[in-house]
PDB file of C-alpha atoms in Angstrom:
ATOM      1  CA  MET A  21      -2.362 -12.830  18.509  1.00 78.00           C
ATOM      2  CA  GLN A  22      -0.389 -14.475  20.772  1.00 84.00           C
ATOM      3  CA  GLN A  23      -0.092 -17.861  18.343  1.00 88.00           C
ATOM      4  CA  TYR A  24       0.867 -15.338  15.905  1.00 88.00           C
ATOM      5  CA  TYR A  25       3.619 -13.935  18.658  1.00 86.00           C
ATOM      6  CA  ASP A  26       4.337 -17.238  18.855  1.00 89.00           C
ATOM      7  CA  TYR A  27       5.058 -17.870  15.043  1.00 87.00           C
ATOM      8  CA  MET A  28       7.275 -15.172  14.586  1.00 89.00           C
ATOM      9  CA  ASP A  29       9.751 -16.395  17.717  1.00 88.00           C
ATOM     10  CA  LYS A  30      10.280 -19.573  15.839  1.00 87.00           C
ATOM     11  CA  THR A  31       9.226 -19.833  12.307  1.00 90.00           C
ATOM     12  CA  ASN A  32      12.891 -20.239  10.405  1.00 88.00           C
ATOM     13  CA  ASP A  33      10.465 -19.527   7.114  1.00 88.00           C
ATOM     14  CA  GLU A  34      11.903 -18.301   3.956  1.00 85.00           C
ATOM     15  CA  MET A  35       9.286 -16.858   3.372  1.00 87.00           C
ATOM     16  CA  PRO A  36       7.301 -16.098   6.812  1.00 92.00           C
ATOM     17  CA  LEU A  37       3.882 -14.940   7.647  1.00 92.00           C
ATOM     18  CA  TYR A  38       3.522 -11.299   7.147  1.00 93.00           C
ATOM     19  CA  LEU A  39      -0.013 -10.266   9.349  1.00 94.00           C
ATOM     20  CA  PHE A  40      -1.954  -6.961   7.860  1.00 95.00           C
ATOM     21  CA  ASP A  41      -4.972  -6.041  10.802  1.00 94.00           C
ATOM     22  CA  LYS A  42      -7.811  -3.427   8.863  1.00 94.00           C
ATOM     23  CA  HIS A  43     -10.074  -3.652  11.741  1.00 93.00           C
ATOM     24  CA  PHE A  44      -6.678  -2.114  14.630  1.00 92.00           C
ATOM     25  CA  ALA A  45      -8.538   1.562  15.257  1.00 90.00           C
ATOM     26  CA  SER A  46     -12.122  -0.389  16.099  1.00 89.00           C
ATOM     27  CA  LYS A  47     -10.554  -2.886  17.841  1.00 89.00           C
ATOM     28  CA  SER A  48      -8.778  -0.535  20.575  1.00 88.00           C
ATOM     29  CA  SER A  49      -9.025   3.186  20.472  1.00 86.00           C
ATOM     30  CA  LYS A  50      -6.154   3.247  22.443  1.00 86.00           C
ATOM     31  CA  LEU A  51      -4.399   2.984  19.411  1.00 85.00           C
ATOM     32  CA  ALA A  52      -6.086   4.024  17.561  1.00 85.00           C
ATOM     33  CA  SER A  53      -5.232   7.097  18.700  1.00 89.00           C
ATOM     34  CA  ASP A  54      -1.747   7.169  20.033  1.00 90.00           C
ATOM     35  CA  TYR A  55      -1.494   8.136  16.608  1.00 93.00           C
ATOM     36  CA  GLU A  56      -1.962  11.397  14.313  1.00 93.00           C
ATOM     37  CA  VAL A  57      -1.886  12.027   9.976  1.00 96.00           C
ATOM     38  CA  PRO A  58       1.452  12.834   9.252  1.00 95.00           C
ATOM     39  CA  SER A  59       0.399  16.265   8.156  1.00 95.00           C
ATOM     40  CA  TYR A  60       1.289  15.713   4.824  1.00 95.00           C
ATOM     41  CA  PHE A  61      -1.053  13.298   4.581  1.00 97.00           C
ATOM     42  CA  SER A  62      -3.517  14.658   6.250  1.00 96.00           C
ATOM     43  CA  GLU A  63      -5.869  15.510   2.666  1.00 97.00           C
ATOM     44  CA  ASP A  64      -7.598  12.433   2.317  1.00 98.00           C
ATOM     45  CA  LEU A  65     -10.555  12.447  -0.016  1.00 98.00           C
ATOM     46  CA  PHE A  66     -11.824   9.414  -0.238  1.00 98.00           C
ATOM     47  CA  GLN A  67     -12.797  11.082   3.798  1.00 97.00           C
ATOM     48  CA  VAL A  68     -16.602  11.761   2.359  1.00 98.00           C
ATOM     49  CA  LEU A  69     -17.830   8.331   2.061  1.00 97.00           C
ATOM     50  CA  ASP A  70     -17.763   8.074   5.423  1.00 95.00           C
ATOM     51  CA  ASP A  71     -17.498   4.530   6.891  1.00 92.00           C
ATOM     52  CA  ASP A  72     -18.743   3.314   2.993  1.00 95.00           C
ATOM     53  CA  ARG A  73     -15.033   4.153   2.137  1.00 97.00           C
ATOM     54  CA  PRO A  74     -12.661   1.169   1.082  1.00 97.00           C
ATOM     55  CA  ASP A  75     -10.392  -0.414   3.170  1.00 97.00           C
ATOM     56  CA  PHE A  76      -7.345   1.320   3.881  1.00 97.00           C
ATOM     57  CA  LYS A  77      -5.807   1.592   6.338  1.00 96.00           C
ATOM     58  CA  TRP A  78      -3.671  -1.674   8.679  1.00 97.00           C
ATOM     59  CA  LEU A  79      -1.395  -2.614  11.588  1.00 96.00           C
ATOM     60  CA  ILE A  80       1.262  -4.688   9.541  1.00 97.00           C
ATOM     61  CA  ILE A  81       3.717  -6.898  12.529  1.00 96.00           C
ATOM     62  CA  GLY A  82       5.829  -9.639  10.715  1.00 96.00           C
ATOM     63  CA  PRO A  83       9.179 -11.078  10.968  1.00 96.00           C
ATOM     64  CA  ALA A  84      12.075 -11.303   9.306  1.00 95.00           C
ATOM     65  CA  ARG A  85      12.331 -12.102   6.054  1.00 94.00           C
ATOM     66  CA  SER A  86       8.467 -11.203   6.166  1.00 95.00           C
ATOM     67  CA  GLY A  87       7.171  -8.786   3.681  1.00 96.00           C
ATOM     68  CA  SER A  88       4.886  -7.666  -0.039  1.00 95.00           C
ATOM     69  CA  SER A  89       5.725  -9.094  -2.903  1.00 93.00           C
ATOM     70  CA  PHE A  90       5.864  -6.571  -6.035  1.00 94.00           C
ATOM     71  CA  HIS A  91       2.194  -4.677  -6.101  1.00 93.00           C
ATOM     72  CA  LYS A  92       0.649  -1.436  -6.492  1.00 95.00           C
ATOM     73  CA  ASP A  93      -1.138   0.208  -3.838  1.00 96.00           C
ATOM     74  CA  PRO A  94      -5.419  -0.970  -4.565  1.00 95.00           C
ATOM     75  CA  ASN A  95      -7.420   1.842  -6.325  1.00 97.00           C
ATOM     76  CA  CYS A  96      -4.885   3.998  -7.528  1.00 96.00           C
ATOM     77  CA  THR A  97      -4.359   5.332  -4.291  1.00 98.00           C
ATOM     78  CA  SER A  98      -1.154   7.088  -3.269  1.00 98.00           C
ATOM     79  CA  ALA A  99       0.091   5.983   0.673  1.00 98.00           C
ATOM     80  CA  TRP A 100       1.497   6.912   3.573  1.00 98.00           C
ATOM     81  CA  ASN A 101       3.940   3.670   6.081  1.00 98.00           C
ATOM     82  CA  ALA A 102       5.292   4.267   9.692  1.00 98.00           C
ATOM     83  CA  LEU A 103       7.724   2.164  11.044  1.00 98.00           C
ATOM     84  CA  VAL A 104       6.704   1.939  14.624  1.00 97.00           C
ATOM     85  CA  THR A 105       9.337  -0.654  15.784  1.00 97.00           C
ATOM     86  CA  GLY A 106      11.818  -2.408  12.642  1.00 98.00           C
ATOM     87  CA  ARG A 107      13.752  -1.971  10.204  1.00 98.00           C
ATOM     88  CA  LYS A 108      12.116  -2.464   6.195  1.00 98.00           C
ATOM     89  CA  LYS A 109      14.090  -2.702   3.170  1.00 98.00           C
ATOM     90  CA  TRP A 110      11.960  -0.815   0.006  1.00 98.00           C
ATOM     91  CA  ILE A 111      12.772  -1.801  -4.124  1.00 97.00           C
ATOM     92  CA  MET A 112      10.083   0.743  -6.377  1.00 97.00           C
ATOM     93  CA  PHE A 113      10.043   0.821 -10.226  1.00 95.00           C
ATOM     94  CA  PRO A 114       7.433   3.812 -10.776  1.00 94.00           C
ATOM     95  CA  PRO A 115       4.425   3.181 -13.135  1.00 93.00           C
ATOM     96  CA  ASP A 116       5.236   2.327 -16.752  1.00 91.00           C
ATOM     97  CA  VAL A 117       8.565  -0.121 -15.373  1.00 92.00           C
ATOM     98  CA  VAL A 118       7.224  -3.302 -14.912  1.00 91.00           C
ATOM     99  CA  PRO A 119      10.102  -4.815 -11.897  1.00 92.00           C
ATOM    100  CA  PRO A 120      12.566  -7.618 -13.832  1.00 91.00           C
ATOM    101  CA  GLY A 121      10.486 -10.959 -12.840  1.00 90.00           C
ATOM    102  CA  VAL A 122       6.814 -10.413 -13.003  1.00 91.00           C
ATOM    103  CA  VAL A 123       3.906  -9.820 -15.015  1.00 91.00           C
ATOM    104  CA  ALA A 124       1.699  -7.660 -15.053  1.00 89.00           C
ATOM    105  CA  SER A 125      -1.677  -7.530 -17.298  1.00 85.00           C
ATOM    106  CA  ASP A 126      -1.897  -3.802 -19.274  1.00 78.00           C
ATOM    107  CA  ASP A 127      -4.914  -3.119 -16.808  1.00 73.00           C
ATOM    108  CA  GLY A 128      -3.060  -4.166 -13.507  1.00 71.00           C
ATOM    109  CA  LEU A 129      -5.264  -6.475 -12.492  1.00 75.00           C
ATOM    110  CA  HIS A 130      -3.926  -9.662 -12.659  1.00 83.00           C
ATOM    111  CA  VAL A 131       0.472  -9.517 -11.060  1.00 86.00           C
ATOM    112  CA  ALA A 132       2.243 -12.406 -11.371  1.00 85.00           C
ATOM    113  CA  THR A 133       5.918 -13.958 -10.402  1.00 82.00           C
ATOM    114  CA  SER A 134       7.470 -16.759  -9.865  1.00 69.00           C
ATOM    115  CA  VAL A 135       9.796 -16.396  -8.017  1.00 76.00           C
ATOM    116  CA  SER A 136      10.483 -15.871  -3.867  1.00 88.00           C
ATOM    117  CA  ILE A 137      10.843 -11.979  -1.877  1.00 93.00           C
ATOM    118  CA  ILE A 138      14.506 -13.432  -1.116  1.00 91.00           C
ATOM    119  CA  GLU A 139      14.901 -15.340  -5.031  1.00 92.00           C
ATOM    120  CA  TRP A 140      13.452 -12.169  -6.443  1.00 93.00           C
ATOM    121  CA  PHE A 141      16.592 -10.580  -4.472  1.00 93.00           C
ATOM    122  CA  LEU A 142      18.849 -13.785  -5.563  1.00 92.00           C
ATOM    123  CA  ASN A 143      18.365 -13.636  -9.666  1.00 92.00           C
ATOM    124  CA  PHE A 144      17.113  -9.945 -10.278  1.00 92.00           C
ATOM    125  CA  TYR A 145      18.145  -7.167  -7.899  1.00 92.00           C
ATOM    126  CA  GLU A 146      21.954  -6.751  -9.166  1.00 91.00           C
ATOM    127  CA  ALA A 147      20.928  -6.939 -12.723  1.00 87.00           C
ATOM    128  CA  ALA A 148      17.847  -3.698 -11.412  1.00 90.00           C
ATOM    129  CA  ARG A 149      20.915  -1.825 -10.038  1.00 89.00           C
ATOM    130  CA  GLU A 150      22.570  -2.209 -13.141  1.00 85.00           C
ATOM    131  CA  GLU A 151      20.099  -1.467 -15.819  1.00 73.00           C
ATOM    132  CA  GLY A 152      20.681   2.389 -15.958  1.00 69.00           C
ATOM    133  CA  GLU A 153      17.399   4.869 -16.590  1.00 70.00           C
ATOM    134  CA  CYS A 154      15.247   2.005 -15.390  1.00 78.00           C
ATOM    135  CA  GLN A 155      17.508   1.291 -11.428  1.00 86.00           C
ATOM    136  CA  PRO A 156      15.331   1.148  -8.530  1.00 93.00           C
ATOM    137  CA  ARG A 157      14.958   3.661  -6.233  1.00 95.00           C
ATOM    138  CA  GLU A 158      15.209   1.666  -2.825  1.00 96.00           C
ATOM    139  CA  CYS A 159      15.566   2.476   0.622  1.00 98.00           C
ATOM    140  CA  VAL A 160      15.702   1.208   4.090  1.00 98.00           C
ATOM    141  CA  VAL A 161      13.117   2.140   6.230  1.00 98.00           C
ATOM    142  CA  GLU A 162      14.623   2.470   9.908  1.00 98.00           C
ATOM    143  CA  ALA A 163      11.678   2.818  13.180  1.00 98.00           C
ATOM    144  CA  GLY A 164      11.006   5.942  13.382  1.00 97.00           C
ATOM    145  CA  GLU A 165      10.848   7.271   9.727  1.00 98.00           C
ATOM    146  CA  VAL A 166       7.576   7.383   7.643  1.00 98.00           C
ATOM    147  CA  ILE A 167       7.937   6.471   3.703  1.00 98.00           C
ATOM    148  CA  PHE A 168       5.890   7.529   1.537  1.00 98.00           C
ATOM    149  CA  VAL A 169       4.416   5.596  -1.537  1.00 98.00           C
ATOM    150  CA  PRO A 170       2.533   7.060  -4.785  1.00 97.00           C
ATOM    151  CA  ARG A 171       0.080   5.702  -6.682  1.00 97.00           C
ATOM    152  CA  GLY A 172       0.793   3.659  -9.162  1.00 95.00           C
ATOM    153  CA  TRP A 173       4.054   3.073  -8.468  1.00 96.00           C
ATOM    154  CA  TRP A 174       5.609  -0.868  -8.035  1.00 96.00           C
ATOM    155  CA  HIS A 175       7.044  -1.324  -4.741  1.00 97.00           C
ATOM    156  CA  LEU A 176       8.305  -4.776  -2.635  1.00 97.00           C
ATOM    157  CA  VAL A 177       8.629  -4.969   1.253  1.00 97.00           C
ATOM    158  CA  VAL A 178      11.065  -7.195   3.254  1.00 97.00           C
ATOM    159  CA  ASN A 179      11.393  -7.006   7.037  1.00 97.00           C
ATOM    160  CA  LEU A 180      14.748  -6.897   7.385  1.00 97.00           C
ATOM    161  CA  GLU A 181      13.778  -7.551  11.083  1.00 96.00           C
ATOM    162  CA  GLU A 182      11.227  -8.420  13.819  1.00 95.00           C
ATOM    163  CA  SER A 183       9.073  -4.849  12.376  1.00 97.00           C
ATOM    164  CA  VAL A 184       5.571  -3.380  13.183  1.00 97.00           C
ATOM    165  CA  ALA A 185       4.640  -0.197  11.096  1.00 98.00           C
ATOM    166  CA  ILE A 186       0.792   1.614  10.555  1.00 97.00           C
ATOM    167  CA  THR A 187       0.468   2.613   6.738  1.00 98.00           C
ATOM    168  CA  GLN A 188      -2.915   4.426   4.984  1.00 98.00           C
ATOM    169  CA  ASN A 189      -3.773   4.500   1.603  1.00 98.00           C
ATOM    170  CA  TYR A 190      -5.803   8.062   0.610  1.00 98.00           C
ATOM    171  CA  VAL A 191      -6.990  10.484  -2.050  1.00 98.00           C
ATOM    172  CA  SER A 192      -5.516  13.748  -2.340  1.00 97.00           C
ATOM    173  CA  ARG A 193      -6.433  16.696  -4.992  1.00 97.00           C
ATOM    174  CA  ALA A 194      -3.030  15.069  -6.564  1.00 96.00           C
ATOM    175  CA  ASN A 195      -4.653  12.001  -7.842  1.00 97.00           C
ATOM    176  CA  LEU A 196      -7.851  12.378  -7.899  1.00 98.00           C
ATOM    177  CA  LYS A 197      -8.677  12.432 -11.017  1.00 97.00           C
ATOM    178  CA  GLN A 198      -7.019   9.788 -11.489  1.00 97.00           C
ATOM    179  CA  VAL A 199      -7.884   7.881  -9.184  1.00 98.00           C
ATOM    180  CA  LEU A 200     -11.955   8.725 -10.656  1.00 98.00           C
ATOM    181  CA  GLU A 201     -10.824   7.275 -13.713  1.00 97.00           C
ATOM    182  CA  TYR A 202      -9.347   3.917 -12.723  1.00 96.00           C
ATOM    183  CA  ILE A 203     -12.826   3.405 -10.022  1.00 97.00           C
ATOM    184  CA  GLU A 204     -14.760   3.698 -13.277  1.00 97.00           C
ATOM    185  CA  LYS A 205     -14.086  -0.360 -14.081  1.00 95.00           C
ATOM    186  CA  PRO A 206     -15.560  -1.726 -11.515  1.00 95.00           C
ATOM    187  CA  GLU A 207     -13.626  -5.191 -12.245  1.00 94.00           C
ATOM    188  CA  LEU A 208      -9.912  -3.007 -10.515  1.00 94.00           C
ATOM    189  CA  VAL A 209     -12.009  -1.694  -7.600  1.00 96.00           C
ATOM    190  CA  SER A 210     -10.871  -3.338  -4.054  1.00 95.00           C
ATOM    191  CA  GLY A 211     -11.329  -3.152  -0.296  1.00 96.00           C
ATOM    192  CA  CYS A 212     -14.709  -2.707  -0.671  1.00 95.00           C
ATOM    193  CA  PRO A 213     -17.688  -5.844  -0.589  1.00 95.00           C
ATOM    194  CA  VAL A 214     -18.297  -6.781  -4.003  1.00 95.00           C
ATOM    195  CA  GLU A 215     -21.439  -5.770  -4.698  1.00 95.00           C
ATOM    196  CA  GLN A 216     -20.164  -2.473  -3.603  1.00 95.00           C
ATOM    197  CA  ARG A 217     -18.025  -1.984  -5.861  1.00 97.00           C
ATOM    198  CA  GLY A 218     -19.863  -1.194  -9.150  1.00 97.00           C
ATOM    199  CA  THR A 219     -21.590   2.253  -6.807  1.00 97.00           C
ATOM    200  CA  LEU A 220     -17.983   3.287  -5.610  1.00 98.00           C
ATOM    201  CA  HIS A 221     -17.642   5.894  -8.644  1.00 98.00           C
ATOM    202  CA  ALA A 222     -20.728   6.956  -8.394  1.00 98.00           C
ATOM    203  CA  ARG A 223     -20.796   7.249  -4.928  1.00 98.00           C
ATOM    204  CA  PHE A 224     -17.527   9.111  -4.558  1.00 98.00           C
ATOM    205  CA  ARG A 225     -18.937  11.191  -7.014  1.00 97.00           C
ATOM    206  CA  SER A 226     -22.482  12.333  -5.815  1.00 97.00           C
ATOM    207  CA  ALA A 227     -20.959  12.896  -2.174  1.00 98.00           C
ATOM    208  CA  LEU A 228     -17.477  14.878  -4.200  1.00 98.00           C
ATOM    209  CA  GLY A 229     -20.404  16.977  -5.996  1.00 97.00           C
ATOM    210  CA  ASP A 230     -22.509  17.408  -1.966  1.00 97.00           C
ATOM    211  CA  ARG A 231     -19.446  18.327  -0.016  1.00 97.00           C
ATOM    212  CA  LYS A 232     -16.318  19.263  -3.076  1.00 97.00           C
ATOM    213  CA  PRO A 233     -18.075  20.586  -5.868  1.00 97.00           C
ATOM    214  CA  ALA A 234     -15.407  23.307  -7.485  1.00 97.00           C
ATOM    215  CA  LEU A 235     -12.989  20.838  -6.683  1.00 97.00           C
ATOM    216  CA  LEU A 236     -14.964  18.402  -8.023  1.00 97.00           C
ATOM    217  CA  GLU A 237     -15.344  20.495 -10.978  1.00 96.00           C
ATOM    218  CA  SER A 238     -11.641  20.988 -11.438  1.00 95.00           C
ATOM    219  CA  VAL A 239     -10.298  17.684 -13.278  1.00 94.00           C
ATOM    220  CA  GLU A 240     -13.179  17.397 -14.896  1.00 87.00           C
TER     221      GLU A 240
END
């Protein structure tokens, strides 16, 4: 970690390395206990899988200019992102509007962009804001604020200054039906070992049937 901090202090890279740590909670119980999931996002139905659930929470650290290019979050989950320090610029498009400069396969498995985050702002940002009904939703998130990312929404994030955030992906009853449909296709599943991807749908449905049968019945 110290090596990365040294890199952050010295980098002049156009697109600096962005650190995602999915094991932070297991490595530091104190850090894990320093925050609570906001009440709005407390329902997380993947919890029925206990430790066999896909990856879902990360500590994210990055210097100014680092960030994530356009993508949709894994397994059709929704997410919340809480900024501890710094400032983040978010650009979001609805699920059915592929952002300009992005090429995506119909199933969403393959996403390609020929430009960096900075190049996207230089080449596409102003035009995207003038596209009428296809205009992006955008905001700057400040330290202490939380942003909600609905399932299937395209989003790009760039750190305007050195930033630390915590994020979690989750399944609620609002997107349960879509998640079940999505993870029926093993090739679309991510966040768990390859050998478990083909069984995620069956395991999740079975666990829901055991622990939340009425809820499962309501979406089938």
